[in-house]
Amino acid sequence: MAQKYDPPKQSGLGQFIDSFFLMALVYAALLLPILLGLTGGATETVLPDGVTQIEAEDGTVTWQGLTWESLGQNPTMQAQWEKLGYDVEAAAEIITTRFDYSIAPLSLLITAIAIIGYFIFLVTMSEKEYREVIAEKFDARR
Amino acid sequence: MTDQALGQAQPQRINLLKVLGPAHVWALGVGIVLVGEFMGWNFSVGKGGAFGSLIACWVIGLLYTCVAMIDSEVTSTVAAAGGQYAQAKHTIGPLMAFNVGLYLVMAYTMLEAADALVTGDLIAIAAAQFGHPGLDPRPFVVLTIALLALLNYRGVFMTLSVNFVITAAAFTSIVILFIGVQPWNPGAVLQHQGLLTDLPYGWIGVLAAFQFGIWYYLGIEGTCQAAEEVRSAGRALPLGTMSGIITLLIAASLTWYITTGLIPWEYLGQDLAPLYTASTLTGSTVLHVFLFVGTIFSAVASANGCINDASRAWFSMGRDRYMPVWFGAVHPRYRTPFRAILFLIPIAVSFAFTGLLDQVITFSILSGLLGYTFMPINMHKFRKKWPLGSIRRGYVHPWHPLPAIVLLSLCTATYFAVFLGYGVQLLAMIGFYIVVSLWFAFHRYKYVRRGDQFTMPWPRPLGY
Amino acid sequence: MDIWDIASYAAWIASGLILLWMVADAIKVNRDFDESLLMSSQEGIDELLEDPAAAGRPGREG
């Protein structure tokens, strides 16, 4: 016969500290990637053949050999870009920015282990607690 | 013990009010999600091109159809305010339930912050167009959150009735835009012929697009949070959820069709509000105004639904002492979880003001994804512990275990997509959930009553 | 000071008033009602969930 578990009563201060601790952890998780400078997907600039980009010391960028055709844009696309208020150079900034989908096997492995491990921990630990709950609910005499 | 307490009239007991119908459930589910059609989904175009995004839209649509099927069965049976949290408590166990409850609170509170921020920014944009550039959006962000919290504080019926109206209006604005671009006359306004390209990154881009394909539907599972407040859980929840997912599939297809016919994919892939941009490209002032209003309405409806859902989850966890018990209170007059609603206001405002929007949105999506991963495990255990016929179910979904298997494989693919784009955030977030799990298992759980958490009047689960 | 500036101040003030009202109401409720009443809600009270054998008993929420 399972013994009924009687939890301790938590003080108001304890309740406050628990809520506060949880929120502090949330902010830590949000800030950590930023502090490490590791946010967002990796992008790279991919220039089409015949186009070169020169960046001056003050950060201004000049393009050479840039045409709508060299960016792979047909007249329809060009018309829509212009309707959006973009000239060929402004559009080139967007068009030549590409995502880098190269995969680092080690970090993929670490991530996979972390996710799978997390769920295994959740399910096994929950199972242990669940048996206790069921035992008390269905066996305990009031 | 609850069985006998139930049998007597209980004048001194207050519960959440059972007043909602299927239309409210629809408004809650679609209301939260529809903002995703106005902004966010289009990053999937940047990840994998226009066709990549369409494939992601359909594949992730399948993921959510599985989610809706599983949720409808379990929630119509476990009718409790915590939604998936209460499901986890009954089928898997306390630690899982704690995590699921946190996924819900985090996903919705963070989405709420993002929605309020969008509303403020849109008002600033409108001000700029009327000759007042540089308007500070912050007072409008706070006002949005405060007004919606007040609405939620004062009663669920009004909250979701308002949501029904503004969600329907936002959906209508998409339909009006669709008619406005003359889909029967290709080439007049829509330029699919000239704008659509091959897959720019090949199939890996399509996979990467899954991450943002989630935006088309993220939050539809929030309908479960209304379970304790609907008049008939067995009818309203499956009806509201399924009609919600159909609405979203239609809205997503229309949105994709309109925007890809007007905007080159490279621009679309990084645009802030693509439907609004599309309306400006048509050159019609009427469409322009409609879409501006539609975008604001969708953001407000989403924030509203998020406050509703996050507070229900937080309240349920308080009621079971997973979180401080103080939050488990119901307002004696309005019958709402008023302390949970109040507590989450400053949290949402702080998320909106820290300038961490990207982080916050990623965290929100990932918390959602973790919640979907829980569902197949949940479904498997639910059918195993209480086979069909052993308890009364409000709805039984067909083809079990196929939806669960499909859902689990799609979740895996989406994790991979997130890894491609946001690998570090993914690890940081899993780290967060591991730390809070340890905290819960070894500290917090000692305050939780054991047998009392199991509230459903069901027989003993098989095998225990 | 144009209409947008006025709207900004109005928004700050309105938000403040709304929040104050909610906090005041919550404090009033805490004072006027017994904590055990506020905490008395129960999960899982629904006609669907009742044991068929016990169907028809009173006390369910309408």
XYZ file of C-alpha atoms in Angstrom:
668
model
C 0.000 0.000 0.000
C 1.567 3.233 -1.116
C 2.041 5.949 1.452
C 0.398 9.242 0.544
C 3.074 11.828 -0.090
C 2.532 15.080 1.760
C 4.468 17.902 0.163
C 6.029 20.671 2.262
C 4.325 24.038 2.059
C 6.353 26.608 0.161
C 6.771 30.049 1.656
C 5.880 33.175 -0.299
C 9.546 34.044 -0.586
C 10.345 30.583 -1.905
C 7.611 30.947 -4.527
C 9.035 34.281 -5.570
C 12.582 32.943 -5.805
C 11.454 29.995 -7.923
C 9.611 32.225 -10.395
C 12.549 34.594 -10.536
C 15.097 31.820 -11.036
C 13.154 30.398 -13.956
C 12.910 33.764 -15.701
C 16.617 34.419 -15.145
C 17.359 31.112 -16.865
C 15.180 32.077 -19.821
C 17.117 35.294 -20.296
C 20.405 33.440 -19.987
C 19.334 31.074 -22.773
C 18.311 34.028 -24.937
C 21.479 36.006 -24.321
C 24.055 33.242 -24.453
C 24.188 32.845 -28.254
C 24.438 36.633 -28.601
C 27.262 36.917 -26.080
C 29.095 34.157 -27.901
C 28.472 35.994 -31.160
C 27.021 32.934 -32.807
C 23.589 33.899 -34.033
C 21.706 33.362 -37.238
C 22.480 31.268 -40.265
C 25.815 31.652 -41.997
C 25.616 33.645 -45.217
C 28.163 34.332 -47.885
C 28.384 36.633 -50.891
C 28.329 34.759 -54.179
C 29.190 36.933 -57.171
C 28.203 35.882 -60.685
C 30.870 35.592 -63.392
C 32.135 38.916 -64.663
C 30.932 40.899 -61.650
C 33.342 42.250 -59.081
C 32.737 44.069 -55.865
C 35.188 46.542 -54.377
C 34.795 47.627 -50.799
C 36.418 50.965 -49.943
C 37.983 51.759 -46.560
C 34.913 53.665 -45.410
C 32.687 50.687 -46.180
C 31.110 51.920 -49.402
C 30.784 49.242 -52.027
C 31.276 49.760 -55.729
C 30.297 47.199 -58.339
C 31.892 46.495 -61.679
C 30.300 44.754 -64.627
C 26.931 44.707 -62.929
C 23.841 44.277 -65.119
C 20.395 42.753 -64.501
C 21.336 39.951 -66.910
C 24.529 39.111 -65.035
C 22.451 38.762 -61.864
C 20.221 36.290 -63.681
C 17.227 38.610 -63.691
C 14.882 38.593 -66.692
C 12.912 41.698 -67.796
C 9.884 40.696 -65.685
C 12.016 40.429 -62.559
C 13.765 43.674 -63.378
C 10.408 45.443 -63.717
C 9.274 44.176 -60.296
C 12.552 45.182 -58.632
C 12.177 48.662 -60.045
C 8.578 48.839 -58.825
C 9.923 47.974 -55.385
C 12.244 50.964 -55.669
C 15.481 49.011 -56.146
C 18.108 49.800 -58.752
C 20.514 47.151 -59.961
C 23.134 47.837 -57.272
C 20.722 47.782 -54.367
C 19.171 44.600 -55.742
C 22.614 43.058 -56.155
C 23.225 43.329 -52.405
C 20.225 41.117 -51.771
C 20.649 38.774 -54.718
C 24.305 37.937 -54.093
C 23.767 37.103 -50.415
C 23.441 33.338 -50.200
C 23.063 30.907 -47.330
C 25.894 28.583 -46.550
C 24.490 25.085 -46.021
C 27.768 23.306 -45.367
C 27.378 20.844 -42.512
C 29.905 20.371 -39.729
C 29.540 16.661 -38.879
C 30.799 17.051 -35.304
C 28.338 19.759 -34.335
C 25.533 17.839 -36.047
C 26.452 14.814 -33.946
C 26.571 16.858 -30.721
C 23.199 18.448 -31.462
C 21.610 15.097 -32.285
C 22.943 13.554 -29.075
C 21.726 16.523 -27.039
C 18.185 16.330 -28.420
C 17.865 12.561 -28.211
C 19.492 12.483 -24.780
C 17.150 15.178 -23.553
C 14.067 13.264 -24.630
C 15.349 9.971 -23.210
C 15.989 11.705 -19.879
C 12.501 13.229 -19.942
C 10.736 9.972 -20.694
C 12.643 7.771 -18.225
C 12.499 10.261 -15.361
C 8.814 10.917 -16.030
C 8.137 7.180 -16.044
C 9.621 6.871 -12.571
C 7.536 9.742 -11.232
C 4.448 8.498 -13.070
C 4.552 5.088 -11.360
C 4.502 6.900 -8.027
C 1.530 9.001 -9.095
C -0.437 5.972 -10.275
C 0.418 4.008 -7.141
C -0.804 6.799 -4.880
C -3.889 7.550 -6.955
C -5.131 3.981 -7.267
C -3.679 2.228 -4.198
C -3.617 4.752 -1.386
C -6.396 4.686 1.170
C -7.555 7.988 2.400
C -11.430 11.717 -3.184
C -12.417 13.973 -6.031
C -15.084 11.496 -7.069
C -17.072 12.076 -3.940
C -16.474 15.807 -3.839
C -17.899 15.957 -7.325
C -21.103 14.348 -6.308
C -22.216 17.126 -4.009
C -23.263 20.614 -4.906
C -20.226 22.815 -4.465
C -21.255 26.425 -3.966
C -17.815 27.370 -2.666
C -15.956 26.103 -5.702
C -15.085 28.373 -8.634
C -13.941 27.108 -11.997
C -13.122 28.653 -15.333
C -16.313 29.494 -17.201
C -17.621 27.031 -19.786
C -18.934 29.370 -22.442
C -17.018 28.769 -25.682
C -18.270 27.225 -28.903
C -16.483 25.875 -32.011
C -16.220 29.374 -33.545
C -14.226 30.553 -30.528
C -11.923 27.568 -30.818
C -11.409 28.379 -34.489
C -10.726 32.036 -33.592
C -8.197 31.040 -30.949
C -6.311 28.656 -33.232
C -6.389 30.599 -36.492
C -6.072 33.936 -34.675
C -2.699 32.998 -33.248
C -1.384 31.650 -36.529
C -2.703 33.911 -39.246
C -0.058 36.581 -38.591
C 2.401 33.990 -39.934
C 0.891 34.427 -43.416
C 1.437 38.173 -43.227
C 5.051 37.878 -42.141
C 7.639 35.249 -41.328
C 6.705 32.397 -43.684
C 8.516 34.117 -46.533
C 11.941 33.502 -44.970
C 11.371 29.971 -46.250
C 11.516 31.454 -49.756
C 14.957 32.885 -48.925
C 16.036 29.466 -47.646
C 14.900 27.377 -50.578
C 13.364 29.496 -53.331
C 9.702 29.936 -54.231
C 9.036 26.286 -55.066
C 11.065 25.191 -52.042
C 8.737 27.263 -49.911
C 5.655 25.740 -51.538
C 6.942 22.216 -50.899
C 7.687 23.210 -47.303
C 4.190 24.689 -47.026
C 2.614 21.368 -48.023
C 4.955 19.076 -46.114
C 4.680 21.140 -42.936
C 0.933 21.298 -43.612
C 0.982 17.511 -43.379
C 2.927 17.784 -40.100
C 0.238 20.024 -38.679
C -2.583 17.869 -39.965
C -1.045 15.064 -37.898
C -0.743 17.468 -34.955
C -4.401 18.444 -35.275
C -5.557 14.815 -35.519
C -3.587 13.704 -32.483
C -4.511 16.761 -30.466
C -8.182 16.461 -31.275
C -8.322 12.938 -29.947
C -6.328 13.491 -26.788
C -7.717 16.896 -25.884
C -11.322 15.994 -26.493
C -10.659 13.334 -23.860
C -8.344 15.207 -21.475
C -10.375 18.402 -21.223
C -8.165 20.639 -19.106
C -6.925 24.196 -19.388
C -3.304 23.152 -19.655
C -3.922 21.480 -23.019
C -0.894 19.382 -23.922
C 0.480 19.959 -20.434
C -2.452 18.143 -18.859
C -2.166 15.433 -21.517
C 1.495 14.868 -20.671
C 0.676 14.650 -16.984
C -1.795 11.856 -17.571
C 0.004 9.826 -20.198
C 3.761 10.269 -19.715
C 4.528 11.774 -16.335
C 5.319 14.881 -14.298
C 8.723 15.869 -15.705
C 7.457 15.647 -19.271
C 4.401 17.660 -18.266
C 6.553 20.351 -16.705
C 8.572 20.650 -19.902
C 5.504 20.708 -22.125
C 3.942 23.398 -19.933
C 7.084 25.472 -20.277
C 7.141 24.998 -24.071
C 3.639 26.432 -24.154
C 4.343 29.394 -21.891
C 7.582 30.254 -23.692
C 6.288 29.767 -27.229
C 3.196 31.893 -26.632
C 4.640 34.644 -24.455
C 7.485 35.173 -26.890
C 5.182 35.150 -29.878
C 2.976 37.664 -28.074
C 5.964 39.976 -27.621
C 6.839 39.711 -31.307
C 3.235 40.419 -32.327
C 3.029 43.515 -30.139
C 6.327 44.731 -31.572
C 4.988 44.309 -35.097
C 1.840 46.252 -34.205
C 3.942 49.116 -32.824
C 6.178 49.138 -35.884
C 3.209 49.212 -38.236
C 1.772 52.203 -36.423
C 5.160 53.922 -36.740
C 5.155 53.134 -40.477
C 1.682 54.620 -40.833
C 2.841 57.723 -38.943
C 5.796 58.059 -41.315
C 3.461 57.898 -44.312
C 1.331 60.656 -42.814
C 4.294 62.945 -42.308
C 5.650 61.991 -38.916
C 8.825 59.942 -39.400
C 10.656 58.452 -36.444
C 7.644 57.825 -34.187
C 8.579 55.816 -31.099
C 6.662 52.523 -31.362
C 7.086 51.605 -27.682
C 3.975 53.228 -26.202
C 1.882 51.391 -28.791
C 3.613 48.098 -28.011
C 2.792 48.500 -24.328
C -0.728 49.662 -25.073
C -1.368 46.617 -27.269
C -0.221 44.249 -24.546
C -2.096 46.150 -21.808
C -5.379 46.317 -23.723
C -5.306 42.659 -24.690
C -4.365 41.636 -21.159
C -7.322 43.639 -19.867
C -9.597 41.880 -22.333
C -8.263 38.524 -21.185
C -8.508 39.497 -17.545
C -12.184 40.360 -17.841
C -13.403 37.204 -19.453
C -12.703 34.577 -22.046
C -15.971 34.910 -23.949
C -15.424 38.517 -24.954
C -11.726 37.890 -25.606
C -12.347 35.172 -28.136
C -15.415 36.836 -29.654
C -13.228 39.837 -30.456
C -10.614 37.450 -31.799
C -13.192 35.853 -34.070
C -14.088 39.195 -35.628
C -10.548 40.465 -36.210
C -9.274 37.073 -37.397
C -12.104 36.777 -39.887
C -11.374 40.333 -41.083
C -7.672 39.567 -41.545
C -8.478 36.378 -43.461
C -10.911 38.317 -45.631
C -8.182 40.826 -46.497
C -6.104 37.963 -47.961
C -9.082 36.778 -50.011
C -9.747 40.338 -51.231
C -6.125 40.717 -52.277
C -6.357 37.386 -54.102
C -9.384 38.623 -56.042
C -7.686 41.990 -56.574
C -4.701 40.456 -58.386
C -7.014 38.817 -60.943
C -5.900 35.192 -60.689
C -8.139 34.341 -63.671
C -6.021 36.582 -65.851
C -2.359 35.506 -65.465
C 0.129 38.003 -66.819
C -2.097 41.020 -66.113
C -0.982 41.517 -62.529
C 0.582 38.197 -61.566
C 3.830 37.337 -63.309
C 4.497 33.753 -62.279
C 5.749 32.963 -65.772
C 8.625 35.409 -65.450
C 9.308 35.267 -61.712
C 9.383 31.598 -60.771
C 12.789 29.949 -60.923
C 14.296 26.515 -60.326
C 15.341 25.543 -56.808
C 18.259 27.918 -56.116
C 19.920 25.671 -53.524
C 18.626 22.318 -54.708
C 16.918 19.950 -52.285
C 18.952 20.921 -49.209
C 17.369 24.362 -49.557
C 13.924 22.779 -49.530
C 14.810 21.009 -46.297
C 16.168 24.254 -44.818
C 12.896 25.952 -45.775
C 11.025 23.655 -43.350
C 12.202 25.840 -40.483
C 10.154 28.777 -41.669
C 7.456 26.678 -43.302
C 6.335 26.229 -39.698
C 5.241 29.866 -39.713
C 2.310 29.037 -41.930
C 0.736 27.116 -39.042
C 2.628 27.736 -35.774
C 0.196 27.899 -32.870
C -2.849 26.040 -34.227
C -2.321 23.481 -31.473
C -3.190 26.269 -29.005
C -6.848 25.351 -29.412
C -6.293 22.725 -26.708
C -5.844 25.428 -24.088
C -9.542 26.236 -24.372
C -10.515 22.722 -23.343
C -11.682 23.656 -19.867
C -13.772 26.563 -21.152
C -15.662 25.088 -24.118
C -19.248 24.031 -23.639
C -18.641 20.652 -25.226
C -15.031 19.582 -25.544
C -15.844 16.464 -27.529
C -17.518 18.459 -30.281
C -16.067 21.971 -30.270
C -12.363 21.093 -30.124
C -12.130 18.704 -33.092
C -14.484 20.914 -35.113
C -12.659 24.164 -34.314
C -9.188 22.666 -34.773
C -9.884 20.855 -38.037
C -11.700 23.808 -39.609
C -8.802 25.959 -38.393
C -6.192 23.852 -40.163
C -8.274 23.914 -43.363
C -8.513 27.723 -43.150
C -4.755 27.927 -42.739
C -4.029 25.596 -45.656
C -6.208 27.820 -47.852
C -4.651 31.045 -46.531
C -1.125 29.666 -46.980
C -1.767 28.628 -50.578
C -3.349 31.972 -51.463
C -0.504 33.871 -49.806
C 2.144 31.894 -51.657
C 0.355 32.311 -54.971
C -0.149 36.079 -54.633
C 3.321 37.004 -53.410
C 5.380 34.782 -55.716
C 3.501 36.238 -58.661
C 4.511 39.766 -57.745
C 7.857 39.721 -55.946
C 11.212 38.264 -57.104
C 12.132 35.433 -54.736
C 15.376 37.021 -53.543
C 13.448 40.038 -52.279
C 10.546 38.003 -50.965
C 12.965 35.871 -48.949
C 13.999 38.775 -46.747
C 10.920 41.014 -46.829
C 9.254 42.067 -43.567
C 5.589 41.994 -44.568
C 5.226 40.298 -47.971
C 1.435 40.459 -48.333
C 1.544 44.165 -47.588
C 4.389 44.620 -50.086
C 2.360 42.704 -52.663
C -0.580 45.038 -52.099
C 1.627 48.093 -52.724
C 2.858 46.522 -55.981
C -0.681 46.254 -57.305
C -0.868 50.060 -57.264
C -4.347 50.002 -55.755
C -4.925 52.266 -52.737
C -7.912 50.218 -51.607
C -5.888 46.998 -51.486
C -3.069 48.877 -49.807
C -5.363 50.032 -46.979
C -7.069 46.634 -46.660
C -3.767 44.835 -46.268
C -2.434 47.363 -43.794
C -5.490 46.834 -41.606
C -5.373 43.070 -42.179
C -1.737 42.918 -41.083
C -2.405 44.884 -37.878
C -5.503 42.807 -37.100
C -3.610 39.564 -37.587
C -0.861 40.698 -35.209
C -3.357 41.819 -32.572
C -5.405 38.618 -32.875
C -2.251 36.576 -32.479
C -1.092 38.461 -29.378
C -4.566 38.112 -27.923
C -4.683 34.357 -28.429
C -1.155 34.033 -27.070
C -2.064 35.793 -23.821
C -5.011 33.438 -23.496
C -2.934 30.302 -24.064
C 0.183 31.234 -22.129
C -1.837 32.215 -19.068
C -3.861 28.962 -19.190
C -0.669 26.907 -19.248
C 0.965 28.940 -16.466
C -2.228 28.754 -14.400
C -2.475 24.985 -14.787
C 1.111 24.525 -13.696
C 0.456 26.731 -10.671
C -2.666 24.773 -9.794
C -0.629 21.564 -9.679
C 2.225 23.341 -7.855
C 4.637 22.720 -10.727
C 5.017 26.459 -10.495
C 4.269 28.518 -7.393
C 0.747 27.670 -6.285
C -0.132 31.378 -6.061
C -0.694 31.402 -9.833
C -3.416 28.776 -9.634
C -6.111 31.270 -8.630
C -9.323 31.965 -10.555
C -10.952 35.390 -10.498
C -14.228 35.044 -8.561
C -16.136 37.359 -10.873
C -14.542 37.064 -14.315
C -13.548 33.409 -13.879
C -10.173 33.888 -15.527
C -6.678 32.884 -14.354
C -6.063 36.517 -13.424
C -2.755 36.190 -11.578
C -1.176 34.254 -14.420
C -2.380 36.908 -16.881
C -0.956 39.710 -14.735
C 2.364 37.982 -14.137
C 2.999 37.424 -17.834
C 2.456 41.090 -18.818
C 5.871 42.417 -17.662
C 7.532 39.283 -19.021
C 6.062 39.871 -22.488
C 6.936 43.576 -22.382
C 10.505 42.786 -21.395
C 10.847 40.284 -24.261
C 9.583 42.983 -26.617
C 11.947 45.661 -25.331
C 15.247 43.829 -24.985
C 15.934 44.033 -28.702
C 16.262 40.270 -28.828
C 13.501 39.781 -31.371
C 15.381 37.253 -33.526
C 16.356 35.216 -30.492
C 12.884 35.424 -29.062
C 11.233 34.251 -32.285
C 13.690 31.404 -32.720
C 13.113 30.316 -29.130
C 9.387 30.458 -29.753
C 9.557 28.284 -32.889
C 11.861 25.788 -31.216
C 9.645 25.505 -28.154
C 6.780 24.780 -30.528
C 8.842 22.134 -32.303
C 9.742 20.426 -29.026
C 6.028 20.366 -28.261
C 5.297 18.595 -31.552
C 7.992 16.033 -30.815
C 6.210 15.238 -27.575
C 2.934 14.482 -29.372
C 3.818 11.187 -31.095
C 5.250 9.848 -27.811
C 2.082 11.014 -26.109
C -0.188 9.369 -28.668
C 1.674 6.094 -28.479
C 1.403 5.935 -24.694
C -2.190 7.153 -24.671
C -3.422 4.352 -26.923
C -1.281 1.803 -25.102
C -2.349 2.728 -21.569
C -6.015 3.210 -22.431
C -6.870 1.244 -25.580
C -9.950 2.214 -27.570
C -13.067 1.303 -25.647
C -11.515 1.516 -22.185
C -12.429 5.192 -21.735
C -14.814 7.558 -23.487
C -13.073 9.587 -26.151
C -14.636 12.702 -27.663
C -13.066 11.919 -31.015
C -10.988 9.030 -32.365
C -8.548 9.861 -35.118
C -8.118 7.382 -37.967
C -5.042 5.428 -39.110
C -3.168 5.292 -35.822
C -0.126 4.994 -35.612
C 0.538 6.468 -39.057
C 0.033 10.154 -38.090
C 2.324 9.724 -35.089
C 5.075 8.163 -37.215
C 4.742 10.809 -39.930
C 4.818 13.545 -37.304
C 7.955 12.185 -35.660
C 9.814 11.916 -38.979
C 8.800 15.428 -40.006
C 9.930 16.790 -36.639
C 13.312 15.156 -37.167
C 13.604 16.777 -40.595
C 12.670 20.138 -39.092
C 15.298 19.813 -36.359
C 17.808 19.300 -39.134
C 16.501 22.406 -40.897
C 16.859 24.442 -37.704
C 20.341 23.047 -37.255
C 21.259 24.355 -40.720
C 20.067 27.864 -39.889
C 20.284 28.289 -36.141
C 22.498 25.499 -34.805
C 23.841 27.435 -31.827
C 20.438 28.632 -30.658
C 19.143 25.085 -30.932
C 21.897 23.847 -28.606
C 21.476 26.777 -26.192
C 17.783 26.077 -25.969
C 18.134 22.347 -25.422
C 20.674 23.290 -22.735
C 18.077 25.531 -21.119
C 15.446 22.806 -21.060
C 17.927 20.277 -19.662
C 18.865 22.648 -16.817
C 15.247 23.443 -15.920
C 14.397 19.732 -16.072
C 17.100 18.971 -13.532
C 15.873 21.883 -11.411
C 12.336 20.531 -11.548
C 13.206 16.900 -10.894
C 15.504 17.568 -7.938
C 14.046 20.724 -6.412
C 10.640 21.841 -7.553
C 8.898 18.461 -7.678
C 9.000 18.073 -3.908
C 6.190 20.637 -3.604
C 3.886 18.685 -5.902
C 1.142 16.442 -4.588
C 1.548 13.053 -6.200
C -1.756 11.274 -6.689
C -3.798 14.457 -6.958
C -2.227 15.423 -10.270
C -4.111 12.613 -11.922
C -7.541 14.216 -12.226
C -9.271 12.251 -14.949
C -11.889 9.733 -13.822
C -10.227 6.953 -15.770
C -9.428 3.376 -14.814
C -5.887 2.403 -13.935
C -3.629 2.532 -17.016
C -2.709 -0.841 -18.530
C 0.606 -2.182 -17.301
C 0.829 -0.185 -14.064
C 3.520 68.504 -31.058
C 1.222 66.957 -33.618
C -1.458 64.310 -33.396
C 1.090 61.480 -33.373
C 2.930 62.920 -30.369
C -0.352 63.306 -28.564
C -1.242 59.717 -29.491
C 2.068 58.528 -28.017
C 1.448 60.238 -24.687
C -2.149 59.041 -24.701
C -0.933 55.486 -25.292
C 1.501 55.667 -22.339
C -1.188 57.075 -20.069
C -3.867 54.612 -21.201
C -1.480 51.664 -20.712
C -0.616 52.917 -17.254
C -4.256 53.285 -16.263
C -5.182 49.846 -17.576
C -2.314 48.198 -15.721
C -3.132 50.108 -12.543
C -6.761 49.047 -12.744
C -5.811 45.378 -13.136
C -3.354 45.481 -10.261
C -5.872 47.287 -8.054
C -8.561 44.781 -8.928
C -6.245 41.852 -8.203
C -5.331 43.330 -4.819
C -8.982 43.900 -4.018
C -9.824 40.304 -4.896
C -6.969 39.047 -2.734
C -8.325 41.063 0.181
C -12.033 40.340 -0.217
C -11.948 36.637 -0.965
C -10.590 33.683 0.856
C -7.466 32.232 -0.742
C -8.913 28.716 -0.610
C -11.887 29.851 -2.687
C -9.644 31.410 -5.327
C -7.659 28.181 -5.470
C -10.685 25.925 -5.621
C -10.864 25.314 -9.365
C -10.502 21.741 -10.438
C -9.164 20.169 -13.540
C -11.159 17.688 -15.537
C -14.727 18.553 -14.711
C -16.618 17.784 -17.854
C -19.678 15.765 -18.710
C -17.681 13.826 -21.265
C -15.195 12.657 -18.704
C -17.568 11.307 -16.199
C -17.573 7.651 -15.618
C -20.555 6.283 -17.577
C -21.581 4.256 -14.531
C -21.894 7.433 -12.495
C -23.643 9.416 -15.233
C -26.498 11.574 -14.132
C -25.025 12.662 -10.862
C -25.329 16.360 -10.128
C -22.576 18.876 -9.673
C -21.226 19.154 -13.166
C -20.570 22.558 -14.590
C -23.078 23.715 -17.168
